[in-house]
Amino acid sequence: MQYHYDVTAAYVFDTDVIVAALRSDRGASRQLLLAALDQQFELLLSVPLMLEYEAVLTRPQHLSASGLSSAEVGRVLDDLAAVARPVRLAFRWRPRLADPDDDMVLETAINGSASAIVTFNQRDFAVGAKSFRCAVISPATALQEIRSRSYETE
């Protein structure tokens, strides 16, 4: 049995999704992280967003909760960078959202022509993303979309 994937979906992960993926081996966030590493969809990353991921994931409370070392977190981020499409931030639209860290997620999505921003914080992104016609979805919804795009062949 072999699976083929429609990689037309392009997602940007809010930092909360990456944190959840590393803190728990259950749930949609971990499955999305694994799907990204397996290139089942296009993950979009910018340099500022990767730096944000690293800064947050290496906080003592997240390292403790995930059971990972800083070096292990670095390897996970290196693996993500290896499979992601880099996004150059040609245009900046700040401030657009209440949290400046959310602005870099939105800017990555807009500059990379993302299908959606994947976040647990949908309410805070909704207004800013709507003006750019970018969907804002939960990790569970993104996972469902990815699975519905895949098809089985014999």
mmCIF file of N, CA, C and O in Angstrom, residues 19 21-25 30 57 59-73 75:
data_model
loop_
_atom_site.group_PDB
_atom_site.id
_atom_site.type_symbol
_atom_site.label_atom_id
_atom_site.label_comp_id
_atom_site.label_asym_id
_atom_site.label_seq_id
_atom_site.Cartn_x
_atom_site.Cartn_y
_atom_site.Cartn_z
ATOM 1 N N VAL A 19 5.208 24.218 19.634
ATOM 2 C CA VAL A 19 5.345 23.940 21.073
ATOM 3 C C VAL A 19 4.504 22.725 21.451
ATOM 4 O O VAL A 19 4.988 21.802 22.109
ATOM 5 N N ALA A 21 3.457 20.335 19.568
ATOM 6 C CA ALA A 21 3.979 19.131 18.912
ATOM 7 C C ALA A 21 5.139 18.525 19.686
ATOM 8 O O ALA A 21 5.267 17.302 19.767
ATOM 9 N N LEU A 22 5.978 19.364 20.261
ATOM 10 C CA LEU A 22 7.132 18.854 20.993
ATOM 11 C C LEU A 22 6.804 18.498 22.443
ATOM 12 O O LEU A 22 7.492 17.680 23.042
ATOM 13 N N ARG A 23 5.777 19.104 22.976
ATOM 14 C CA ARG A 23 5.430 18.820 24.372
ATOM 15 C C ARG A 23 4.585 17.561 24.529
ATOM 16 O O ARG A 23 4.529 16.993 25.608
ATOM 17 N N SER A 24 3.910 17.134 23.477
ATOM 18 C CA SER A 24 3.036 15.971 23.568
ATOM 19 C C SER A 24 3.155 15.127 22.306
ATOM 20 O O SER A 24 3.137 15.664 21.199
ATOM 21 N N ASP A 25 3.245 13.815 22.492
ATOM 22 C CA ASP A 25 3.325 12.948 21.315
ATOM 23 C C ASP A 25 1.948 12.541 20.819
ATOM 24 O O ASP A 25 1.819 11.746 19.905
ATOM 25 N N ARG A 30 1.433 17.139 16.806
ATOM 26 C CA ARG A 30 2.529 16.190 16.566
ATOM 27 C C ARG A 30 2.362 15.541 15.197
ATOM 28 O O ARG A 30 3.320 15.373 14.456
ATOM 29 N N LEU A 57 11.040 27.511 22.005
ATOM 30 C CA LEU A 57 11.212 26.086 22.306
ATOM 31 C C LEU A 57 12.360 25.800 23.257
ATOM 32 O O LEU A 57 12.353 24.763 23.930
ATOM 33 N N ARG A 59 13.127 27.649 25.860
ATOM 34 C CA ARG A 59 12.840 28.146 27.212
ATOM 35 C C ARG A 59 12.835 26.953 28.167
ATOM 36 O O ARG A 59 12.354 25.865 27.808
ATOM 37 N N PRO A 60 13.338 27.147 29.368
ATOM 38 C CA PRO A 60 13.432 26.020 30.316
ATOM 39 C C PRO A 60 12.129 25.251 30.516
ATOM 40 O O PRO A 60 12.136 24.019 30.562
ATOM 41 N N GLN A 61 11.003 25.947 30.591
ATOM 42 C CA GLN A 61 9.736 25.246 30.828
ATOM 43 C C GLN A 61 9.351 24.344 29.657
ATOM 44 O O GLN A 61 8.787 23.272 29.845
ATOM 45 N N HIS A 62 9.673 24.739 28.431
ATOM 46 C CA HIS A 62 9.346 23.909 27.273
ATOM 47 C C HIS A 62 10.331 22.739 27.130
ATOM 48 O O HIS A 62 9.928 21.639 26.745
ATOM 49 N N LEU A 63 11.597 22.994 27.433
ATOM 50 C CA LEU A 63 12.570 21.895 27.404
ATOM 51 C C LEU A 63 12.196 20.839 28.437
ATOM 52 O O LEU A 63 12.212 19.637 28.147
ATOM 53 N N SER A 64 11.825 21.290 29.614
ATOM 54 C CA SER A 64 11.437 20.356 30.677
ATOM 55 C C SER A 64 10.195 19.559 30.285
ATOM 56 O O SER A 64 10.153 18.335 30.436
ATOM 57 N N ALA A 65 9.191 20.231 29.756
ATOM 58 C CA ALA A 65 7.933 19.565 29.395
ATOM 59 C C ALA A 65 8.111 18.609 28.221
ATOM 60 O O ALA A 65 7.438 17.579 28.146
ATOM 61 N N SER A 66 8.993 18.950 27.301
ATOM 62 C CA SER A 66 9.194 18.104 26.121
ATOM 63 C C SER A 66 10.178 16.972 26.387
ATOM 64 O O SER A 66 10.193 15.981 25.646
ATOM 65 N N GLY A 67 11.024 17.149 27.396
ATOM 66 C CA GLY A 67 12.060 16.160 27.667
ATOM 67 C C GLY A 67 13.209 16.226 26.680
ATOM 68 O O GLY A 67 14.006 15.299 26.584
ATOM 69 N N LEU A 68 13.300 17.316 25.942
ATOM 70 C CA LEU A 68 14.352 17.487 24.937
ATOM 71 C C LEU A 68 15.424 18.443 25.446
ATOM 72 O O LEU A 68 15.156 19.318 26.272
ATOM 73 N N SER A 69 16.621 18.291 24.909
ATOM 74 C CA SER A 69 17.696 19.238 25.188
ATOM 75 C C SER A 69 17.637 20.353 24.133
ATOM 76 O O SER A 69 16.974 20.203 23.097
ATOM 77 N N SER A 70 18.372 21.414 24.374
ATOM 78 C CA SER A 70 18.460 22.489 23.369
ATOM 79 C C SER A 70 19.015 21.961 22.050
ATOM 80 O O SER A 70 18.552 22.356 20.982
ATOM 81 N N ALA A 71 19.983 21.073 22.133
ATOM 82 C CA ALA A 71 20.573 20.496 20.914
ATOM 83 C C ALA A 71 19.541 19.673 20.147
ATOM 84 O O ALA A 71 19.482 19.730 18.914
ATOM 85 N N GLU A 72 18.713 18.918 20.857
ATOM 86 C CA GLU A 72 17.679 18.117 20.198
ATOM 87 C C GLU A 72 16.628 19.008 19.550
ATOM 88 O O GLU A 72 16.166 18.725 18.437
ATOM 89 N N VAL A 73 16.257 20.086 20.223
ATOM 90 C CA VAL A 73 15.330 21.045 19.624
ATOM 91 C C VAL A 73 15.952 21.622 18.357
ATOM 92 O O VAL A 73 15.290 21.744 17.328
ATOM 93 N N ARG A 75 18.031 20.189 16.367
ATOM 94 C CA ARG A 75 17.978 19.186 15.294
ATOM 95 C C ARG A 75 16.577 19.108 14.681
ATOM 96 O O ARG A 75 16.436 18.966 13.458
#
